[in-house]
mmCIF file of N, CA, C and O in Angstrom:
data_model
loop_
_atom_site.group_PDB
_atom_site.id
_atom_site.type_symbol
_atom_site.label_atom_id
_atom_site.label_comp_id
_atom_site.label_asym_id
_atom_site.label_seq_id
_atom_site.Cartn_x
_atom_site.Cartn_y
_atom_site.Cartn_z
ATOM 1 N N MET A 1 62.401 72.909 116.718
ATOM 2 C CA MET A 1 63.668 72.736 116.028
ATOM 3 C C MET A 1 64.163 74.087 115.481
ATOM 4 O O MET A 1 65.359 74.334 115.507
ATOM 5 N N LYS A 2 63.245 74.938 115.017
ATOM 6 C CA LYS A 2 63.628 76.232 114.454
ATOM 7 C C LYS A 2 64.347 77.109 115.480
ATOM 8 O O LYS A 2 65.295 77.813 115.149
ATOM 9 N N LEU A 3 63.911 77.040 116.743
ATOM 10 C CA LEU A 3 64.527 77.856 117.796
ATOM 11 C C LEU A 3 65.840 77.279 118.299
ATOM 12 O O LEU A 3 66.551 77.923 119.061
ATOM 13 N N ASN A 4 66.157 76.045 117.906
ATOM 14 C CA ASN A 4 67.340 75.354 118.415
ATOM 15 C C ASN A 4 68.149 74.778 117.256
ATOM 16 O O ASN A 4 68.226 73.563 117.088
ATOM 17 N N PRO A 5 68.754 75.642 116.432
ATOM 18 C CA PRO A 5 69.529 75.136 115.297
ATOM 19 C C PRO A 5 70.645 74.205 115.768
ATOM 20 O O PRO A 5 71.281 74.452 116.778
ATOM 21 N N GLY A 6 70.824 73.132 115.052
ATOM 22 C CA GLY A 6 71.867 72.172 115.388
ATOM 23 C C GLY A 6 71.443 71.150 116.423
ATOM 24 O O GLY A 6 72.197 70.243 116.748
ATOM 25 N N LEU A 7 70.231 71.261 116.950
ATOM 26 C CA LEU A 7 69.739 70.315 117.959
ATOM 27 C C LEU A 7 69.466 68.967 117.309
ATOM 28 O O LEU A 7 68.802 68.886 116.282
ATOM 29 N N ASN A 8 70.003 67.902 117.897
ATOM 30 C CA ASN A 8 69.733 66.549 117.420
ATOM 31 C C ASN A 8 68.581 65.997 118.253
ATOM 32 O O ASN A 8 68.766 65.666 119.421
ATOM 33 N N PRO A 9 67.368 65.889 117.676
ATOM 34 C CA PRO A 9 66.214 65.431 118.451
ATOM 35 C C PRO A 9 66.334 63.995 118.929
ATOM 36 O O PRO A 9 65.601 63.571 119.811
ATOM 37 N N ASN A 10 67.269 63.246 118.371
ATOM 38 C CA ASN A 10 67.469 61.859 118.774
ATOM 39 C C ASN A 10 68.566 61.711 119.818
ATOM 40 O O ASN A 10 68.912 60.597 120.200
ATOM 41 N N ASN A 11 69.117 62.852 120.279
ATOM 42 C CA ASN A 11 70.215 62.780 121.238
ATOM 43 C C ASN A 11 70.097 63.902 122.262
ATOM 44 O O ASN A 11 71.037 64.650 122.491
ATOM 45 N N LEU A 12 68.910 64.036 122.901
ATOM 46 C CA LEU A 12 68.741 65.027 123.960
ATOM 47 C C LEU A 12 69.527 64.572 125.177
ATOM 48 O O LEU A 12 69.534 63.399 125.518
ATOM 49 N N GLN A 13 70.186 65.516 125.839
ATOM 50 C CA GLN A 13 71.032 65.209 126.983
ATOM 51 C C GLN A 13 70.409 65.777 128.253
ATOM 52 O O GLN A 13 69.931 66.912 128.252
ATOM 53 N N ILE A 14 70.418 65.010 129.329
ATOM 54 C CA ILE A 14 69.924 65.499 130.614
ATOM 55 C C ILE A 14 70.752 66.718 130.998
ATOM 56 O O ILE A 14 71.974 66.696 130.926
ATOM 57 N N GLY A 15 70.079 67.795 131.376
ATOM 58 C CA GLY A 15 70.744 69.039 131.738
ATOM 59 C C GLY A 15 70.932 69.996 130.574
ATOM 60 O O GLY A 15 71.265 71.156 130.770
ATOM 61 N N GLN A 16 70.709 69.530 129.339
ATOM 62 C CA GLN A 16 70.839 70.382 128.162
ATOM 63 C C GLN A 16 69.727 71.426 128.185
ATOM 64 O O GLN A 16 68.598 71.141 128.548
ATOM 65 N N ARG A 17 70.061 72.665 127.823
ATOM 66 C CA ARG A 17 69.050 73.727 127.802
ATOM 67 C C ARG A 17 68.657 73.995 126.357
ATOM 68 O O ARG A 17 69.524 74.172 125.505
ATOM 69 N N ILE A 18 67.341 74.011 126.110
ATOM 70 C CA ILE A 18 66.823 74.307 124.789
ATOM 71 C C ILE A 18 65.791 75.419 124.915
ATOM 72 O O ILE A 18 65.392 75.780 126.021
ATOM 73 N N CYS A 19 65.356 75.970 123.793
ATOM 74 C CA CYS A 19 64.337 77.002 123.775
ATOM 75 C C CYS A 19 63.013 76.399 123.338
ATOM 76 O O CYS A 19 62.972 75.596 122.404
ATOM 77 N N ILE A 20 61.926 76.787 124.026
ATOM 78 C CA ILE A 20 60.583 76.309 123.725
ATOM 79 C C ILE A 20 59.720 77.526 123.435
ATOM 80 O O ILE A 20 59.757 78.503 124.199
ATOM 81 N N PRO A 21 58.936 77.505 122.351
ATOM 82 C CA PRO A 21 58.067 78.649 122.058
ATOM 83 C C PRO A 21 57.099 78.885 123.212
ATOM 84 O O PRO A 21 56.600 77.937 123.811
ATOM 85 N N GLU A 22 56.864 80.149 123.493
ATOM 86 C CA GLU A 22 55.928 80.471 124.558
ATOM 87 C C GLU A 22 54.533 80.042 124.147
ATOM 88 O O GLU A 22 54.132 80.197 123.009
ATOM 89 N N GLY A 23 53.810 79.470 125.088
ATOM 90 C CA GLY A 23 52.453 79.015 124.825
ATOM 91 C C GLY A 23 51.525 79.539 125.902
ATOM 92 O O GLY A 23 51.632 80.682 126.326
ATOM 93 N N THR A 24 50.675 78.683 126.392
ATOM 94 C CA THR A 24 49.687 79.107 127.371
ATOM 95 C C THR A 24 50.240 79.097 128.790
ATOM 96 O O THR A 24 49.636 79.639 129.682
ATOM 97 N N THR A 25 51.379 78.448 129.020
ATOM 98 C CA THR A 25 51.967 78.386 130.354
ATOM 99 C C THR A 25 53.213 79.260 130.389
ATOM 100 O O THR A 25 54.273 78.841 129.946
ATOM 101 N N PRO A 26 53.107 80.492 130.884
ATOM 102 C CA PRO A 26 54.271 81.364 130.896
ATOM 103 C C PRO A 26 55.294 80.924 131.940
ATOM 104 O O PRO A 26 54.923 80.407 132.983
ATOM 105 N N PRO A 27 56.579 81.123 131.634
ATOM 106 C CA PRO A 27 57.599 80.782 132.628
ATOM 107 C C PRO A 27 57.570 81.798 133.763
ATOM 108 O O PRO A 27 57.027 82.885 133.614
ATOM 109 N N LYS A 28 58.140 81.417 134.907
ATOM 110 C CA LYS A 28 58.243 82.341 136.032
ATOM 111 C C LYS A 28 59.092 83.527 135.590
ATOM 112 O O LYS A 28 60.141 83.366 134.988
ATOM 113 N N GLN A 29 58.624 84.726 135.884
ATOM 114 C CA GLN A 29 59.370 85.930 135.533
ATOM 115 C C GLN A 29 60.363 86.234 136.646
ATOM 116 O O GLN A 29 59.972 86.400 137.796
ATOM 117 N N CYS A 30 61.609 86.294 136.282
ATOM 118 C CA CYS A 30 62.661 86.601 137.253
ATOM 119 C C CYS A 30 63.183 88.011 136.991
ATOM 120 O O CYS A 30 63.148 88.483 135.856
ATOM 121 N N PRO A 31 63.676 88.663 138.030
ATOM 122 C CA PRO A 31 64.199 90.030 137.856
ATOM 123 C C PRO A 31 65.405 90.053 136.916
ATOM 124 O O PRO A 31 66.090 89.050 136.728
ATOM 125 N N THR A 32 65.652 91.228 136.352
ATOM 126 C CA THR A 32 66.831 91.435 135.519
ATOM 127 C C THR A 32 68.070 91.019 136.305
ATOM 128 O O THR A 32 68.161 91.278 137.500
ATOM 129 N N GLY A 33 68.985 90.354 135.642
ATOM 130 C CA GLY A 33 70.198 89.892 136.315
ATOM 131 C C GLY A 33 70.037 88.509 136.911
ATOM 132 O O GLY A 33 70.902 88.037 137.637
ATOM 133 N N SER A 34 68.902 87.855 136.601
ATOM 134 C CA SER A 34 68.671 86.498 137.078
ATOM 135 C C SER A 34 67.902 85.738 135.999
ATOM 136 O O SER A 34 67.462 86.326 135.017
ATOM 137 N N PHE A 35 67.782 84.435 136.187
ATOM 138 C CA PHE A 35 67.046 83.611 135.229
ATOM 139 C C PHE A 35 66.277 82.540 135.985
ATOM 140 O O PHE A 35 66.595 82.223 137.134
ATOM 141 N N SER A 36 65.236 82.003 135.337
ATOM 142 C CA SER A 36 64.441 80.964 135.986
ATOM 143 C C SER A 36 65.124 79.610 135.829
ATOM 144 O O SER A 36 65.799 79.347 134.831
ATOM 145 N N TYR A 37 64.960 78.780 136.825
ATOM 146 C CA TYR A 37 65.557 77.448 136.838
ATOM 147 C C TYR A 37 64.516 76.485 137.405
ATOM 148 O O TYR A 37 63.869 76.786 138.405
ATOM 149 N N THR A 38 64.367 75.339 136.750
ATOM 150 C CA THR A 38 63.427 74.317 137.212
ATOM 151 C C THR A 38 64.184 73.267 138.014
ATOM 152 O O THR A 38 65.144 72.668 137.510
ATOM 153 N N ILE A 39 63.764 73.057 139.255
ATOM 154 C CA ILE A 39 64.432 72.114 140.153
ATOM 155 C C ILE A 39 64.332 70.691 139.595
ATOM 156 O O ILE A 39 63.275 70.252 139.165
ATOM 157 N N LYS A 40 65.479 70.002 139.611
ATOM 158 C CA LYS A 40 65.559 68.601 139.175
ATOM 159 C C LYS A 40 65.913 67.728 140.383
ATOM 160 O O LYS A 40 66.365 68.222 141.408
ATOM 161 N N SER A 41 65.735 66.441 140.212
ATOM 162 C CA SER A 41 66.079 65.488 141.259
ATOM 163 C C SER A 41 67.539 65.676 141.680
ATOM 164 O O SER A 41 68.428 65.764 140.834
ATOM 165 N N GLY A 42 67.771 65.760 142.971
ATOM 166 C CA GLY A 42 69.138 65.884 143.496
ATOM 167 C C GLY A 42 69.618 67.316 143.657
ATOM 168 O O GLY A 42 70.681 67.543 144.228
ATOM 169 N N ASP A 43 68.859 68.293 143.145
ATOM 170 C CA ASP A 43 69.283 69.690 143.275
ATOM 171 C C ASP A 43 69.225 70.150 144.731
ATOM 172 O O ASP A 43 68.312 69.792 145.470
ATOM 173 N N THR A 44 70.212 70.938 145.107
ATOM 174 C CA THR A 44 70.202 71.651 146.378
ATOM 175 C C THR A 44 70.595 73.090 146.063
ATOM 176 O O THR A 44 71.219 73.363 145.031
ATOM 177 N N LEU A 45 70.237 74.013 146.941
ATOM 178 C CA LEU A 45 70.645 75.392 146.707
ATOM 179 C C LEU A 45 72.163 75.518 146.709
ATOM 180 O O LEU A 45 72.727 76.302 145.949
ATOM 181 N N TYR A 46 72.820 74.734 147.532
ATOM 182 C CA TYR A 46 74.282 74.753 147.580
ATOM 183 C C TYR A 46 74.871 74.346 146.228
ATOM 184 O O TYR A 46 75.755 75.028 145.696
ATOM 185 N N ASN A 47 74.367 73.226 145.665
ATOM 186 C CA ASN A 47 74.872 72.762 144.359
ATOM 187 C C ASN A 47 74.611 73.796 143.267
ATOM 188 O O ASN A 47 75.463 74.030 142.400
ATOM 189 N N LEU A 48 73.415 74.393 143.298
ATOM 190 C CA LEU A 48 73.080 75.399 142.287
ATOM 191 C C LEU A 48 73.955 76.637 142.446
ATOM 192 O O LEU A 48 74.384 77.226 141.447
ATOM 193 N N ALA A 49 74.234 77.029 143.681
ATOM 194 C CA ALA A 49 75.102 78.186 143.916
ATOM 195 C C ALA A 49 76.491 77.943 143.332
ATOM 196 O O ALA A 49 77.068 78.833 142.690
ATOM 197 N N ILE A 50 77.015 76.747 143.528
ATOM 198 C CA ILE A 50 78.334 76.415 142.969
ATOM 199 C C ILE A 50 78.277 76.399 141.446
ATOM 200 O O ILE A 50 79.115 76.987 140.769
ATOM 201 N N LYS A 51 77.256 75.726 140.900
ATOM 202 C CA LYS A 51 77.127 75.578 139.442
ATOM 203 C C LYS A 51 77.043 76.933 138.748
ATOM 204 O O LYS A 51 77.611 77.130 137.674
ATOM 205 N N TYR A 52 76.309 77.887 139.347
ATOM 206 C CA TYR A 52 76.073 79.176 138.708
ATOM 207 C C TYR A 52 76.876 80.322 139.324
ATOM 208 O O TYR A 52 76.563 81.486 139.112
ATOM 209 N N ASN A 53 77.916 79.972 140.089
ATOM 210 C CA ASN A 53 78.856 80.944 140.634
ATOM 211 C C ASN A 53 78.142 82.058 141.410
ATOM 212 O O ASN A 53 78.311 83.240 141.139
ATOM 213 N N THR A 54 77.314 81.629 142.370
ATOM 214 C CA THR A 54 76.606 82.577 143.224
ATOM 215 C C THR A 54 76.612 82.017 144.642
ATOM 216 O O THR A 54 77.423 81.145 144.945
ATOM 217 N N THR A 55 75.746 82.512 145.500
ATOM 218 C CA THR A 55 75.676 82.020 146.871
ATOM 219 C C THR A 55 74.260 81.548 147.191
ATOM 220 O O THR A 55 73.295 81.971 146.547
ATOM 221 N N VAL A 56 74.154 80.701 148.196
ATOM 222 C CA VAL A 56 72.844 80.247 148.671
ATOM 223 C C VAL A 56 72.038 81.458 149.128
ATOM 224 O O VAL A 56 70.841 81.583 148.834
ATOM 225 N N GLU A 57 72.689 82.387 149.813
ATOM 226 C CA GLU A 57 72.005 83.571 150.314
ATOM 227 C C GLU A 57 71.421 84.393 149.170
ATOM 228 O O GLU A 57 70.298 84.903 149.262
ATOM 229 N N ALA A 58 72.166 84.543 148.073
ATOM 230 C CA ALA A 58 71.681 85.322 146.925
ATOM 231 C C ALA A 58 70.473 84.639 146.281
ATOM 232 O O ALA A 58 69.521 85.307 145.862
ATOM 233 N N ILE A 59 70.503 83.308 146.207
ATOM 234 C CA ILE A 59 69.362 82.569 145.649
ATOM 235 C C ILE A 59 68.139 82.753 146.550
ATOM 236 O O ILE A 59 67.031 83.013 146.067
ATOM 237 N N MET A 60 68.345 82.640 147.858
ATOM 238 C CA MET A 60 67.226 82.778 148.798
ATOM 239 C C MET A 60 66.642 84.197 148.763
ATOM 240 O O MET A 60 65.427 84.375 148.877
ATOM 241 N N LYS A 61 67.488 85.195 148.573
ATOM 242 C CA LYS A 61 67.013 86.580 148.507
ATOM 243 C C LYS A 61 66.087 86.778 147.301
ATOM 244 O O LYS A 61 65.104 87.513 147.381
ATOM 245 N N LEU A 62 66.393 86.120 146.180
ATOM 246 C CA LEU A 62 65.565 86.227 144.974
ATOM 247 C C LEU A 62 64.269 85.424 145.084
ATOM 248 O O LEU A 62 63.360 85.616 144.279
ATOM 249 N N ASN A 63 64.209 84.502 146.035
ATOM 250 C CA ASN A 63 63.066 83.590 146.161
ATOM 251 C C ASN A 63 62.525 83.618 147.586
ATOM 252 O O ASN A 63 62.653 82.645 148.330
ATOM 253 N N PRO A 64 61.882 84.735 147.989
ATOM 254 C CA PRO A 64 61.375 84.825 149.355
ATOM 255 C C PRO A 64 60.403 83.684 149.649
ATOM 256 O O PRO A 64 59.589 83.319 148.814
ATOM 257 N N GLY A 65 60.550 83.109 150.816
ATOM 258 C CA GLY A 65 59.648 82.033 151.218
ATOM 259 C C GLY A 65 60.083 80.653 150.774
ATOM 260 O O GLY A 65 59.457 79.658 151.134
ATOM 261 N N ILE A 66 61.160 80.565 149.995
ATOM 262 C CA ILE A 66 61.642 79.249 149.547
ATOM 263 C C ILE A 66 62.154 78.472 150.755
ATOM 264 O O ILE A 66 62.774 79.042 151.653
ATOM 265 N N ASN A 67 61.855 77.183 150.773
ATOM 266 C CA ASN A 67 62.354 76.325 151.850
ATOM 267 C C ASN A 67 63.518 75.507 151.289
ATOM 268 O O ASN A 67 63.301 74.570 150.524
ATOM 269 N N PRO A 68 64.755 75.853 151.641
ATOM 270 C CA PRO A 68 65.909 75.154 151.066
ATOM 271 C C PRO A 68 65.963 73.676 151.444
ATOM 272 O O PRO A 68 66.649 72.897 150.796
ATOM 273 N N ASN A 69 65.223 73.295 152.475
ATOM 274 C CA ASN A 69 65.215 71.886 152.886
ATOM 275 C C ASN A 69 64.060 71.104 152.269
ATOM 276 O O ASN A 69 63.891 69.927 152.566
ATOM 277 N N ASN A 70 63.262 71.773 151.426
ATOM 278 C CA ASN A 70 62.117 71.098 150.823
ATOM 279 C C ASN A 70 61.901 71.565 149.390
ATOM 280 O O ASN A 70 60.807 71.993 149.020
ATOM 281 N N LEU A 71 62.968 71.492 148.574
ATOM 282 C CA LEU A 71 62.829 71.835 147.159
ATOM 283 C C LEU A 71 62.026 70.741 146.476
ATOM 284 O O LEU A 71 62.218 69.552 146.750
ATOM 285 N N GLN A 72 61.127 71.138 145.576
ATOM 286 C CA GLN A 72 60.264 70.188 144.883
ATOM 287 C C GLN A 72 60.694 70.070 143.423
ATOM 288 O O GLN A 72 60.934 71.082 142.761
ATOM 289 N N ILE A 73 60.798 68.845 142.914
ATOM 290 C CA ILE A 73 61.104 68.636 141.504
ATOM 291 C C ILE A 73 60.041 69.350 140.684
ATOM 292 O O ILE A 73 58.848 69.231 140.958
ATOM 293 N N GLY A 74 60.473 70.139 139.709
ATOM 294 C CA GLY A 74 59.555 70.910 138.877
ATOM 295 C C GLY A 74 59.311 72.318 139.385
ATOM 296 O O GLY A 74 58.771 73.158 138.667
ATOM 297 N N GLN A 75 59.705 72.594 140.633
ATOM 298 C CA GLN A 75 59.570 73.940 141.203
ATOM 299 C C GLN A 75 60.466 74.892 140.417
ATOM 300 O O GLN A 75 61.603 74.565 140.087
ATOM 301 N N VAL A 76 59.956 76.076 140.098
ATOM 302 C CA VAL A 76 60.741 77.064 139.356
ATOM 303 C C VAL A 76 61.204 78.142 140.327
ATOM 304 O O VAL A 76 60.406 78.701 141.071
ATOM 305 N N ILE A 77 62.505 78.396 140.311
ATOM 306 C CA ILE A 77 63.093 79.427 141.168
ATOM 307 C C ILE A 77 63.925 80.367 140.300
ATOM 308 O O ILE A 77 64.198 80.070 139.132
ATOM 309 N N CYS A 78 64.321 81.481 140.870
ATOM 310 C CA CYS A 78 65.200 82.424 140.177
ATOM 311 C C CYS A 78 66.628 82.239 140.685
ATOM 312 O O CYS A 78 66.848 82.050 141.879
ATOM 313 N N ILE A 79 67.580 82.286 139.759
ATOM 314 C CA ILE A 79 69.002 82.142 140.075
ATOM 315 C C ILE A 79 69.712 83.421 139.613
ATOM 316 O O ILE A 79 69.531 83.838 138.467
ATOM 317 N N PRO A 80 70.523 84.042 140.483
ATOM 318 C CA PRO A 80 71.295 85.205 140.030
ATOM 319 C C PRO A 80 72.310 84.773 138.974
ATOM 320 O O PRO A 80 72.895 83.696 139.083
ATOM 321 N N GLN A 81 72.478 85.608 137.969
ATOM 322 C CA GLN A 81 73.461 85.264 136.947
ATOM 323 C C GLN A 81 74.862 85.518 137.479
ATOM 324 O O GLN A 81 75.136 86.580 138.008
ATOM 325 N N GLY A 82 75.696 84.491 137.345
ATOM 326 C CA GLY A 82 77.102 84.611 137.731
ATOM 327 C C GLY A 82 77.941 84.626 136.472
ATOM 328 O O GLY A 82 77.599 85.275 135.495
ATOM 329 N N THR A 83 78.994 83.864 136.465
ATOM 330 C CA THR A 83 79.862 83.823 135.290
ATOM 331 C C THR A 83 79.444 82.739 134.315
ATOM 332 O O THR A 83 80.044 82.594 133.266
ATOM 333 N N THR A 84 78.414 81.941 134.659
ATOM 334 C CA THR A 84 77.940 80.887 133.768
ATOM 335 C C THR A 84 76.488 81.179 133.401
ATOM 336 O O THR A 84 75.573 80.615 133.981
ATOM 337 N N PRO A 85 76.252 82.089 132.442
ATOM 338 C CA PRO A 85 74.875 82.432 132.121
ATOM 339 C C PRO A 85 74.200 81.310 131.325
ATOM 340 O O PRO A 85 74.871 80.537 130.645
ATOM 341 N N PRO A 86 72.871 81.224 131.430
ATOM 342 C CA PRO A 86 72.167 80.227 130.644
ATOM 343 C C PRO A 86 72.142 80.632 129.175
ATOM 344 O O PRO A 86 72.392 81.789 128.853
ATOM 345 N N ARG A 87 71.844 79.698 128.318
ATOM 346 C CA ARG A 87 71.709 79.974 126.900
ATOM 347 C C ARG A 87 70.593 80.994 126.714
ATOM 348 O O ARG A 87 69.539 80.878 127.312
ATOM 349 N N GLN A 88 70.823 82.004 125.897
ATOM 350 C CA GLN A 88 69.802 83.018 125.642
ATOM 351 C C GLN A 88 68.876 82.521 124.541
ATOM 352 O O GLN A 88 69.324 82.033 123.520
ATOM 353 N N CYS A 89 67.589 82.655 124.758
ATOM 354 C CA CYS A 89 66.588 82.243 123.787
ATOM 355 C C CYS A 89 66.016 83.473 123.105
ATOM 356 O O CYS A 89 65.924 84.529 123.718
ATOM 357 N N PRO A 90 65.591 83.328 121.855
ATOM 358 C CA PRO A 90 65.001 84.467 121.141
ATOM 359 C C PRO A 90 63.695 84.921 121.794
ATOM 360 O O PRO A 90 63.044 84.161 122.513
ATOM 361 N N THR A 91 63.299 86.152 121.515
ATOM 362 C CA THR A 91 62.022 86.679 121.977
ATOM 363 C C THR A 91 60.912 85.748 121.518
ATOM 364 O O THR A 91 60.941 85.232 120.406
ATOM 365 N N GLY A 92 59.950 85.504 122.409
ATOM 366 C CA GLY A 92 58.845 84.604 122.066
ATOM 367 C C GLY A 92 59.125 83.165 122.438
ATOM 368 O O GLY A 92 58.390 82.257 122.055
ATOM 369 N N SER A 93 60.210 82.938 123.191
ATOM 370 C CA SER A 93 60.536 81.586 123.645
ATOM 371 C C SER A 93 61.138 81.684 125.038
ATOM 372 O O SER A 93 61.425 82.770 125.515
ATOM 373 N N PHE A 94 61.305 80.545 125.695
ATOM 374 C CA PHE A 94 61.916 80.535 127.022
ATOM 375 C C PHE A 94 62.830 79.323 127.142
ATOM 376 O O PHE A 94 62.648 78.327 126.450
ATOM 377 N N PRO A 95 63.861 79.392 128.007
ATOM 378 C CA PRO A 95 64.776 78.270 128.158
ATOM 379 C C PRO A 95 64.109 77.107 128.897
ATOM 380 O O PRO A 95 63.233 77.306 129.736
ATOM 381 N N TYR A 96 64.518 75.918 128.567
ATOM 382 C CA TYR A 96 64.016 74.709 129.211
ATOM 383 C C TYR A 96 65.195 73.766 129.380
ATOM 384 O O TYR A 96 66.010 73.614 128.480
ATOM 385 N N THR A 97 65.294 73.127 130.534
ATOM 386 C CA THR A 97 66.369 72.172 130.795
ATOM 387 C C THR A 97 65.831 70.766 130.593
ATOM 388 O O THR A 97 64.849 70.371 131.223
ATOM 389 N N ILE A 98 66.469 70.018 129.702
ATOM 390 C CA ILE A 98 66.050 68.655 129.395
ATOM 391 C C ILE A 98 66.153 67.789 130.640
ATOM 392 O O ILE A 98 67.130 67.838 131.379
ATOM 393 N N LYS A 99 65.115 66.974 130.872
ATOM 394 C CA LYS A 99 65.091 66.032 131.988
ATOM 395 C C LYS A 99 65.034 64.615 131.446
ATOM 396 O O LYS A 99 64.681 64.396 130.287
ATOM 397 N N SER A 100 65.355 63.665 132.281
ATOM 398 C CA SER A 100 65.318 62.257 131.896
ATOM 399 C C SER A 100 63.950 61.912 131.314
ATOM 400 O O SER A 100 62.922 62.254 131.878
ATOM 401 N N GLY A 101 63.925 61.274 130.161
ATOM 402 C CA GLY A 101 62.685 60.850 129.519
ATOM 403 C C GLY A 101 62.109 61.863 128.556
ATOM 404 O O GLY A 101 61.144 61.573 127.851
ATOM 405 N N ASP A 102 62.671 63.071 128.496
ATOM 406 C CA ASP A 102 62.152 64.083 127.580
ATOM 407 C C ASP A 102 62.409 63.708 126.131
ATOM 408 O O ASP A 102 63.457 63.151 125.797
ATOM 409 N N THR A 103 61.451 64.000 125.289
ATOM 410 C CA THR A 103 61.606 63.943 123.845
ATOM 411 C C THR A 103 61.006 65.221 123.302
ATOM 412 O O THR A 103 60.190 65.869 123.966
ATOM 413 N N LEU A 104 61.384 65.619 122.076
ATOM 414 C CA LEU A 104 60.783 66.811 121.504
ATOM 415 C C LEU A 104 59.280 66.628 121.338
ATOM 416 O O LEU A 104 58.515 67.572 121.519
ATOM 417 N N TYR A 105 58.842 65.417 121.035
ATOM 418 C CA TYR A 105 57.410 65.142 120.902
ATOM 419 C C TYR A 105 56.694 65.417 122.218
ATOM 420 O O TYR A 105 55.680 66.115 122.258
ATOM 421 N N LYS A 106 57.216 64.876 123.336
ATOM 422 C CA LYS A 106 56.583 65.104 124.642
ATOM 423 C C LYS A 106 56.572 66.577 125.010
ATOM 424 O O LYS A 106 55.601 67.089 125.552
ATOM 425 N N LEU A 107 57.663 67.292 124.697
ATOM 426 C CA LEU A 107 57.725 68.712 124.999
ATOM 427 C C LEU A 107 56.734 69.496 124.159
ATOM 428 O O LEU A 107 56.090 70.428 124.651
ATOM 429 N N ALA A 108 56.578 69.111 122.894
ATOM 430 C CA ALA A 108 55.613 69.780 122.031
ATOM 431 C C ALA A 108 54.188 69.615 122.554
ATOM 432 O O ALA A 108 53.395 70.553 122.554
ATOM 433 N N ILE A 109 53.873 68.430 123.070
ATOM 434 C CA ILE A 109 52.545 68.193 123.630
ATOM 435 C C ILE A 109 52.359 68.978 124.931
ATOM 436 O O ILE A 109 51.331 69.597 125.161
ATOM 437 N N THR A 110 53.396 69.002 125.768
ATOM 438 C CA THR A 110 53.327 69.692 127.060
ATOM 439 C C THR A 110 53.167 71.192 126.875
ATOM 440 O O THR A 110 52.410 71.834 127.588
ATOM 441 N N TYR A 111 53.892 71.766 125.925
ATOM 442 C CA TYR A 111 53.899 73.216 125.744
ATOM 443 C C TYR A 111 53.120 73.658 124.518
ATOM 444 O O TYR A 111 53.094 74.770 124.146
#
């Protein structure tokens, strides 16, 4: 809650990005000018390219070996920053995108 002022723990929204304190599981490190993104159900590289104002080719270049036809839910990839940057989290934390069924309690246990 301290890292996310104004967050209503009783009203988490699917797709909402929050900050989670870094723990024993470090997030994927992406190059400067990009950010990590966790694949959700229904995601395609095309949809992500549109959402983040980039191209499928640019996403694939940042993620060598990625199979665009076999994205896995929970897979972490790098997305080039376009005109829609993700919420910036303070040092010592990382961004997390709320998924269906998430609660702050479950996230606290996971991380």
